[in-house]
């Protein structure tokens, strides 16, 4: 028999499981660092994470793994096995092209850059970060050059995060958003309707907020046997199908923040909890990439938790903890959860609409940096000009302008677009859900959250990485990724809310 | 220059740090499993721990590490470097002698044995466990045979846990305890004095107990910047000098259990917190083996927390949480903490004196099993006879007899003696402390816990694995390990308590 038989697949499986288990160990160490670790633990933890990451790299580059991948070319594999081989093949082929010295230099530069960025932001002094940014851009250009010397380096970096959502489609999506959103935002700015955040503002004891969101998570269908909830400085989600944990935060003066943060992370966690148990350790037992992950969190955050029926259903739970909500209606809460604020310059505080213009600014600047069309020191001026052009506001400082996000200090160029792709995919999944099951608000009112969770499990979650991303979207919704559903959904929603 | 220069040491150091970091990652995963993990996480966690343990084995056996160790033979190293090489040399040499297939068979057998033991204990049916025990003994004999085919296999297994405390000295220590303790216990049994546990019994809200032991840990000198306290089914300690965590438990009806468990684990944690930061990742930055670790926990548990000045100092803290202690004196608490109960047949509930007889029984049975002088099915009868002989009680069931401990299901033959060695070393450290600083009760009364922590840091903690165990003891106390200090200390203490 040829090399590509069941024995080769078993040997491949053993190696990949080991690799994935190391990656899961890293994720737990990261979870622990964000939620449990005492401050003194940082030194040792960094060195543990670096060791695991080095091992992961070695396991991925391993020559015997490469040989097994060769043996499995053209072997008679079932579709799940073939998908597992495809995914590892891609990672292996990319990893072996990059010299270990570049990996190490990049790791070190990222590690050093965080403090530089942090200080520059605290001092509102971009010039203190400019050289670091230029160095990180150069390192990533070098990386892209090793992978594909003849291609646009920004494309290559984007494909790190979205291997199977074509770059041109991503550009189309952002073009559509940049064209469609400003008129809608202008109309809201000009509207006579003013929505108030008051219904969700006040004083809300954090421990009571926690009790409330625990009830809410149970109602949403979170499996507590396979997860846990903790508080963290930044909301996040980590783990596997057997143990998908949520980290959230509570703002004492703002009930909405804790709810949307928790529901957002629930969307990630539900995806992970529903991945197939029997494929744990293999790519088909892992979530698809960033955009699909973000589509799940945004589905639950924006289409569920910012809907009127959500607040009708959830208000009684909230009132159990907060007597002050006795006089507030579900409709007031719904409106408070959907205030559009074009004056805001901070991405992570942005509403559902302006959010994408924050992304477009970053995408355009990053792409120009990576392509060598823009120098690091030019970033603040370009940033502020673009904010003025797209959002109609000009940041007053670099701290609240181009230094606001941590991402560039981590050299994650090519990542920001996936946030918008996720929102857009969420709206497309919603349309497909509505075609299959019925209008989302009616379903939520009549049947609660289960039909939504069931549909997402069936069409998205249970597949893991079995399908390429574009195929997954096509299979689930009948068409390739498009921003049309997003645009029509928000036009309808905000026309109603702001009486446009 | 020869191969053994600074470059070889640096390459060695890089490899060892990676190995240790993987080990620390495993320890965190284990901590998490005991304290945080939801039940559903077990499957994935087992597979993560198996992957890390396999990687650790591979890193330890690595041929290039072997080559570096050879290069460093006779190189010009400072004493710390030489100690690091010595420790890794020993682990490497042992690991490469054992076939991977035996490692894997043993791992699998251990993993299967736990459930078999657990069920046999629940059903009080030793016969259901006998074959498993026999298989585990055989696997460990095979292991010992690979390491040293011509030596007593029990010795070889003992040296897994205590490489540097000579076997004959361990046997001497146990012989001394077996001779000295029964007369003392008989005298207590015959004494007219009866000590009562009443002062520490009652109803103690667990969350108030936790608040109390947190204050106590602060007073003891626990560094909260480098550690944390959680509750767990079994008290334990995990982590590095940067992050040495304590897991404890609280019994609502018994204040003593939470205090001794916490102080015991504090003893382990203080040792770890005081290991040298700059040697993190190397053997000299890790704790010495089991007996020394246990000497630290027993020092704090038995010589500090079971002393009269401890309760004089701690009673006000306890009263802050428990009004019911208003009428209880420190002396009553001291006496309640030192009740000797020869009727007890359960090791983990044993008092300071009878404890060692529980150990002697296990040692004698294990040694006979491993040497092939005893068959697994004969264990229950031998066990019960020995309990009758040494402790004057006969277990009524195997569940409370030879099935009581988990250790054999994990095939950790050779481990039990280290518990007694730890107690004995603790008393020896106490004598040395008293010679250096002053009588322990007086020092505790006058100056609190700091002089004790300082002495232990200086003479034990800061050395890590720099010295072999017997050298460490000799350097710290002026003589090799001996049970004499233990015997004289407990004779004086219990003669006073029981008016012998």
mmCIF file with all atom_site columns, C-alpha atoms in Angstrom, chain B residues 35-158:
data_model
loop_
_atom_site.group_PDB
_atom_site.id
_atom_site.type_symbol
_atom_site.label_atom_id
_atom_site.label_alt_id
_atom_site.label_comp_id
_atom_site.label_asym_id
_atom_site.label_entity_id
_atom_site.label_seq_id
_atom_site.pdbx_PDB_ins_code
_atom_site.Cartn_x
_atom_site.Cartn_y
_atom_site.Cartn_z
_atom_site.occupancy
_atom_site.B_iso_or_equiv
_atom_site.pdbx_formal_charge
_atom_site.auth_seq_id
_atom_site.auth_comp_id
_atom_site.auth_asym_id
_atom_site.auth_atom_id
_atom_site.pdbx_PDB_model_num
ATOM 1   C CA . UNK B 1 35  ? -9.512  24.612 41.958 1.00 0.00 ? 35  UNK B CA 1
ATOM 2   C CA . UNK B 1 36  ? -11.205 26.156 38.933 1.00 0.00 ? 36  UNK B CA 1
ATOM 3   C CA . UNK B 1 37  ? -12.015 23.729 36.152 1.00 0.00 ? 37  UNK B CA 1
ATOM 4   C CA . UNK B 1 38  ? -15.650 22.832 35.454 1.00 0.00 ? 38  UNK B CA 1
ATOM 5   C CA . UNK B 1 39  ? -16.424 19.101 35.572 1.00 0.00 ? 39  UNK B CA 1
ATOM 6   C CA . UNK B 1 40  ? -16.817 18.862 31.810 1.00 0.00 ? 40  UNK B CA 1
ATOM 7   C CA . UNK B 1 41  ? -13.183 19.844 31.309 1.00 0.00 ? 41  UNK B CA 1
ATOM 8   C CA . UNK B 1 42  ? -11.692 16.543 32.494 1.00 0.00 ? 42  UNK B CA 1
ATOM 9   C CA . UNK B 1 43  ? -11.327 14.824 29.097 1.00 0.00 ? 43  UNK B CA 1
ATOM 10  C CA . UNK B 1 44  ? -9.482  17.689 27.466 1.00 0.00 ? 44  UNK B CA 1
ATOM 11  C CA . UNK B 1 45  ? -7.380  18.398 30.538 1.00 0.00 ? 45  UNK B CA 1
ATOM 12  C CA . UNK B 1 46  ? -6.162  14.789 30.753 1.00 0.00 ? 46  UNK B CA 1
ATOM 13  C CA . UNK B 1 47  ? -5.094  14.949 27.177 1.00 0.00 ? 47  UNK B CA 1
ATOM 14  C CA . UNK B 1 48  ? -3.339  18.301 27.676 1.00 0.00 ? 48  UNK B CA 1
ATOM 15  C CA . UNK B 1 49  ? -1.454  16.966 30.696 1.00 0.00 ? 49  UNK B CA 1
ATOM 16  C CA . UNK B 1 50  ? -0.465  13.794 28.835 1.00 0.00 ? 50  UNK B CA 1
ATOM 17  C CA . UNK B 1 51  ? 0.843   15.893 25.933 1.00 0.00 ? 51  UNK B CA 1
ATOM 18  C CA . UNK B 1 52  ? 2.925   18.107 28.229 1.00 0.00 ? 52  UNK B CA 1
ATOM 19  C CA . UNK B 1 53  ? 4.256   15.122 30.121 1.00 0.00 ? 53  UNK B CA 1
ATOM 20  C CA . UNK B 1 54  ? 5.256   13.460 26.834 1.00 0.00 ? 54  UNK B CA 1
ATOM 21  C CA . UNK B 1 55  ? 7.009   16.637 25.729 1.00 0.00 ? 55  UNK B CA 1
ATOM 22  C CA . UNK B 1 56  ? 8.822   16.880 29.031 1.00 0.00 ? 56  UNK B CA 1
ATOM 23  C CA . UNK B 1 57  ? 10.028  13.326 28.634 1.00 0.00 ? 57  UNK B CA 1
ATOM 24  C CA . UNK B 1 58  ? 11.215  14.021 25.084 1.00 0.00 ? 58  UNK B CA 1
ATOM 25  C CA . UNK B 1 59  ? 13.010  17.206 26.124 1.00 0.00 ? 59  UNK B CA 1
ATOM 26  C CA . UNK B 1 60  ? 14.718  15.360 28.968 1.00 0.00 ? 60  UNK B CA 1
ATOM 27  C CA . UNK B 1 61  ? 15.816  12.418 26.807 1.00 0.00 ? 61  UNK B CA 1
ATOM 28  C CA . UNK B 1 62  ? 16.918  14.656 23.961 1.00 0.00 ? 62  UNK B CA 1
ATOM 29  C CA . UNK B 1 63  ? 20.223  13.547 22.439 1.00 0.00 ? 63  UNK B CA 1
ATOM 30  C CA . UNK B 1 64  ? 21.524  17.097 22.147 1.00 0.00 ? 64  UNK B CA 1
ATOM 31  C CA . UNK B 1 65  ? 20.914  17.630 25.840 1.00 0.00 ? 65  UNK B CA 1
ATOM 32  C CA . UNK B 1 66  ? 22.925  14.445 26.456 1.00 0.00 ? 66  UNK B CA 1
ATOM 33  C CA . UNK B 1 67  ? 25.714  15.804 24.280 1.00 0.00 ? 67  UNK B CA 1
ATOM 34  C CA . UNK B 1 68  ? 25.756  19.100 26.184 1.00 0.00 ? 68  UNK B CA 1
ATOM 35  C CA . UNK B 1 69  ? 25.892  17.217 29.474 1.00 0.00 ? 69  UNK B CA 1
ATOM 36  C CA . UNK B 1 70  ? 28.891  15.284 28.157 1.00 0.00 ? 70  UNK B CA 1
ATOM 37  C CA . UNK B 1 71  ? 30.526  18.526 27.014 1.00 0.00 ? 71  UNK B CA 1
ATOM 38  C CA . UNK B 1 72  ? 30.031  20.007 30.457 1.00 0.00 ? 72  UNK B CA 1
ATOM 39  C CA . UNK B 1 73  ? 31.701  17.060 32.263 1.00 0.00 ? 73  UNK B CA 1
ATOM 40  C CA . UNK B 1 74  ? 34.763  18.499 33.964 1.00 0.00 ? 74  UNK B CA 1
ATOM 41  C CA . UNK B 1 75  ? 34.099  22.003 32.613 1.00 0.00 ? 75  UNK B CA 1
ATOM 42  C CA . UNK B 1 76  ? 35.024  24.990 34.738 1.00 0.00 ? 76  UNK B CA 1
ATOM 43  C CA . UNK B 1 77  ? 31.644  25.739 36.304 1.00 0.00 ? 77  UNK B CA 1
ATOM 44  C CA . UNK B 1 78  ? 30.724  27.682 39.397 1.00 0.00 ? 78  UNK B CA 1
ATOM 45  C CA . UNK B 1 79  ? 29.017  25.701 42.182 1.00 0.00 ? 79  UNK B CA 1
ATOM 46  C CA . UNK B 1 80  ? 25.515  26.744 41.149 1.00 0.00 ? 80  UNK B CA 1
ATOM 47  C CA . UNK B 1 81  ? 26.123  25.803 37.527 1.00 0.00 ? 81  UNK B CA 1
ATOM 48  C CA . UNK B 1 82  ? 27.679  22.517 38.595 1.00 0.00 ? 82  UNK B CA 1
ATOM 49  C CA . UNK B 1 83  ? 24.642  21.740 40.725 1.00 0.00 ? 83  UNK B CA 1
ATOM 50  C CA . UNK B 1 84  ? 22.336  22.447 37.792 1.00 0.00 ? 84  UNK B CA 1
ATOM 51  C CA . UNK B 1 85  ? 24.346  20.083 35.606 1.00 0.00 ? 85  UNK B CA 1
ATOM 52  C CA . UNK B 1 86  ? 24.405  17.388 38.316 1.00 0.00 ? 86  UNK B CA 1
ATOM 53  C CA . UNK B 1 87  ? 20.630  17.449 38.750 1.00 0.00 ? 87  UNK B CA 1
ATOM 54  C CA . UNK B 1 88  ? 19.785  17.337 35.056 1.00 0.00 ? 88  UNK B CA 1
ATOM 55  C CA . UNK B 1 89  ? 22.469  14.726 34.374 1.00 0.00 ? 89  UNK B CA 1
ATOM 56  C CA . UNK B 1 90  ? 20.759  12.417 36.848 1.00 0.00 ? 90  UNK B CA 1
ATOM 57  C CA . UNK B 1 91  ? 17.280  12.927 35.380 1.00 0.00 ? 91  UNK B CA 1
ATOM 58  C CA . UNK B 1 92  ? 18.540  12.589 31.810 1.00 0.00 ? 92  UNK B CA 1
ATOM 59  C CA . UNK B 1 93  ? 20.482  9.412  32.538 1.00 0.00 ? 93  UNK B CA 1
ATOM 60  C CA . UNK B 1 94  ? 17.490  7.793  34.182 1.00 0.00 ? 94  UNK B CA 1
ATOM 61  C CA . UNK B 1 95  ? 15.026  8.852  31.488 1.00 0.00 ? 95  UNK B CA 1
ATOM 62  C CA . UNK B 1 96  ? 17.016  7.533  28.560 1.00 0.00 ? 96  UNK B CA 1
ATOM 63  C CA . UNK B 1 97  ? 17.240  4.099  30.148 1.00 0.00 ? 97  UNK B CA 1
ATOM 64  C CA . UNK B 1 98  ? 13.484  3.595  30.148 1.00 0.00 ? 98  UNK B CA 1
ATOM 65  C CA . UNK B 1 99  ? 11.761  2.576  26.889 1.00 0.00 ? 99  UNK B CA 1
ATOM 66  C CA . UNK B 1 100 ? 9.019   4.909  25.706 1.00 0.00 ? 100 UNK B CA 1
ATOM 67  C CA . UNK B 1 101 ? 6.648   1.930  25.503 1.00 0.00 ? 101 UNK B CA 1
ATOM 68  C CA . UNK B 1 102 ? 7.027   1.263  29.240 1.00 0.00 ? 102 UNK B CA 1
ATOM 69  C CA . UNK B 1 103 ? 6.430   4.935  30.024 1.00 0.00 ? 103 UNK B CA 1
ATOM 70  C CA . UNK B 1 104 ? 3.260   4.849  27.965 1.00 0.00 ? 104 UNK B CA 1
ATOM 71  C CA . UNK B 1 105 ? 2.032   1.518  29.413 1.00 0.00 ? 105 UNK B CA 1
ATOM 72  C CA . UNK B 1 106 ? 2.615   2.829  32.918 1.00 0.00 ? 106 UNK B CA 1
ATOM 73  C CA . UNK B 1 107 ? 0.833   6.094  32.194 1.00 0.00 ? 107 UNK B CA 1
ATOM 74  C CA . UNK B 1 108 ? -2.157  4.198  30.829 1.00 0.00 ? 108 UNK B CA 1
ATOM 75  C CA . UNK B 1 109 ? -2.188  1.689  33.717 1.00 0.00 ? 109 UNK B CA 1
ATOM 76  C CA . UNK B 1 110 ? -2.080  4.519  36.276 1.00 0.00 ? 110 UNK B CA 1
ATOM 77  C CA . UNK B 1 111 ? -4.857  6.310  34.528 1.00 0.00 ? 111 UNK B CA 1
ATOM 78  C CA . UNK B 1 112 ? -7.034  3.152  34.477 1.00 0.00 ? 112 UNK B CA 1
ATOM 79  C CA . UNK B 1 113 ? -6.140  2.153  38.036 1.00 0.00 ? 113 UNK B CA 1
ATOM 80  C CA . UNK B 1 114 ? -7.630  5.212  39.663 1.00 0.00 ? 114 UNK B CA 1
ATOM 81  C CA . UNK B 1 115 ? -11.207 4.249  38.811 1.00 0.00 ? 115 UNK B CA 1
ATOM 82  C CA . UNK B 1 116 ? -10.604 0.608  39.769 1.00 0.00 ? 116 UNK B CA 1
ATOM 83  C CA . UNK B 1 117 ? -9.233  1.638  43.171 1.00 0.00 ? 117 UNK B CA 1
ATOM 84  C CA . UNK B 1 118 ? -12.014 4.146  43.684 1.00 0.00 ? 118 UNK B CA 1
ATOM 85  C CA . UNK B 1 119 ? -14.710 1.555  42.976 1.00 0.00 ? 119 UNK B CA 1
ATOM 86  C CA . UNK B 1 120 ? -12.992 -1.107 45.102 1.00 0.00 ? 120 UNK B CA 1
ATOM 87  C CA . UNK B 1 121 ? -12.809 1.324  48.002 1.00 0.00 ? 121 UNK B CA 1
ATOM 88  C CA . UNK B 1 122 ? -16.459 2.352  47.585 1.00 0.00 ? 122 UNK B CA 1
ATOM 89  C CA . UNK B 1 123 ? -17.467 -1.341 47.520 1.00 0.00 ? 123 UNK B CA 1
ATOM 90  C CA . UNK B 1 124 ? -15.012 -2.272 50.279 1.00 0.00 ? 124 UNK B CA 1
ATOM 91  C CA . UNK B 1 125 ? -13.760 -5.026 47.994 1.00 0.00 ? 125 UNK B CA 1
ATOM 92  C CA . UNK B 1 126 ? -9.987  -5.363 47.853 1.00 0.00 ? 126 UNK B CA 1
ATOM 93  C CA . UNK B 1 127 ? -10.190 -8.354 45.521 1.00 0.00 ? 127 UNK B CA 1
ATOM 94  C CA . UNK B 1 128 ? -11.462 -6.005 42.777 1.00 0.00 ? 128 UNK B CA 1
ATOM 95  C CA . UNK B 1 129 ? -8.197  -4.057 43.058 1.00 0.00 ? 129 UNK B CA 1
ATOM 96  C CA . UNK B 1 130 ? -5.725  -6.899 43.636 1.00 0.00 ? 130 UNK B CA 1
ATOM 97  C CA . UNK B 1 131 ? -4.892  -7.636 39.989 1.00 0.00 ? 131 UNK B CA 1
ATOM 98  C CA . UNK B 1 132 ? -4.479  -3.958 39.238 1.00 0.00 ? 132 UNK B CA 1
ATOM 99  C CA . UNK B 1 133 ? -2.129  -3.567 42.176 1.00 0.00 ? 133 UNK B CA 1
ATOM 100 C CA . UNK B 1 134 ? -0.138  -6.576 41.045 1.00 0.00 ? 134 UNK B CA 1
ATOM 101 C CA . UNK B 1 135 ? 0.121   -5.121 37.533 1.00 0.00 ? 135 UNK B CA 1
ATOM 102 C CA . UNK B 1 136 ? 1.287   -1.745 38.821 1.00 0.00 ? 136 UNK B CA 1
ATOM 103 C CA . UNK B 1 137 ? 3.900   -3.384 41.042 1.00 0.00 ? 137 UNK B CA 1
ATOM 104 C CA . UNK B 1 138 ? 5.126   -5.366 38.043 1.00 0.00 ? 138 UNK B CA 1
ATOM 105 C CA . UNK B 1 139 ? 5.371   -2.227 35.892 1.00 0.00 ? 139 UNK B CA 1
ATOM 106 C CA . UNK B 1 140 ? 7.430   -0.472 38.554 1.00 0.00 ? 140 UNK B CA 1
ATOM 107 C CA . UNK B 1 141 ? 9.680   -3.527 38.942 1.00 0.00 ? 141 UNK B CA 1
ATOM 108 C CA . UNK B 1 142 ? 10.248  -3.416 35.203 1.00 0.00 ? 142 UNK B CA 1
ATOM 109 C CA . UNK B 1 143 ? 11.052  0.256  35.486 1.00 0.00 ? 143 UNK B CA 1
ATOM 110 C CA . UNK B 1 144 ? 13.549  -0.325 38.298 1.00 0.00 ? 144 UNK B CA 1
ATOM 111 C CA . UNK B 1 145 ? 15.045  -3.153 36.303 1.00 0.00 ? 145 UNK B CA 1
ATOM 112 C CA . UNK B 1 146 ? 15.787  -0.813 33.381 1.00 0.00 ? 146 UNK B CA 1
ATOM 113 C CA . UNK B 1 147 ? 17.474  1.649  35.711 1.00 0.00 ? 147 UNK B CA 1
ATOM 114 C CA . UNK B 1 148 ? 19.573  -0.795 37.728 1.00 0.00 ? 148 UNK B CA 1
ATOM 115 C CA . UNK B 1 149 ? 19.005  -4.501 37.045 1.00 0.00 ? 149 UNK B CA 1
ATOM 116 C CA . UNK B 1 150 ? 21.311  -5.638 39.844 1.00 0.00 ? 150 UNK B CA 1
ATOM 117 C CA . UNK B 1 151 ? 19.941  -3.556 42.697 1.00 0.00 ? 151 UNK B CA 1
ATOM 118 C CA . UNK B 1 152 ? 17.031  -3.972 45.097 1.00 0.00 ? 152 UNK B CA 1
ATOM 119 C CA . UNK B 1 153 ? 14.113  -2.576 43.067 1.00 0.00 ? 153 UNK B CA 1
ATOM 120 C CA . UNK B 1 154 ? 12.498  -0.946 46.112 1.00 0.00 ? 154 UNK B CA 1
ATOM 121 C CA . UNK B 1 155 ? 15.689  1.046  46.719 1.00 0.00 ? 155 UNK B CA 1
ATOM 122 C CA . UNK B 1 156 ? 15.675  2.181  43.111 1.00 0.00 ? 156 UNK B CA 1
ATOM 123 C CA . UNK B 1 157 ? 12.067  3.340  43.380 1.00 0.00 ? 157 UNK B CA 1
ATOM 124 C CA . UNK B 1 158 ? 12.715  5.098  46.689 1.00 0.00 ? 158 UNK B CA 1
#
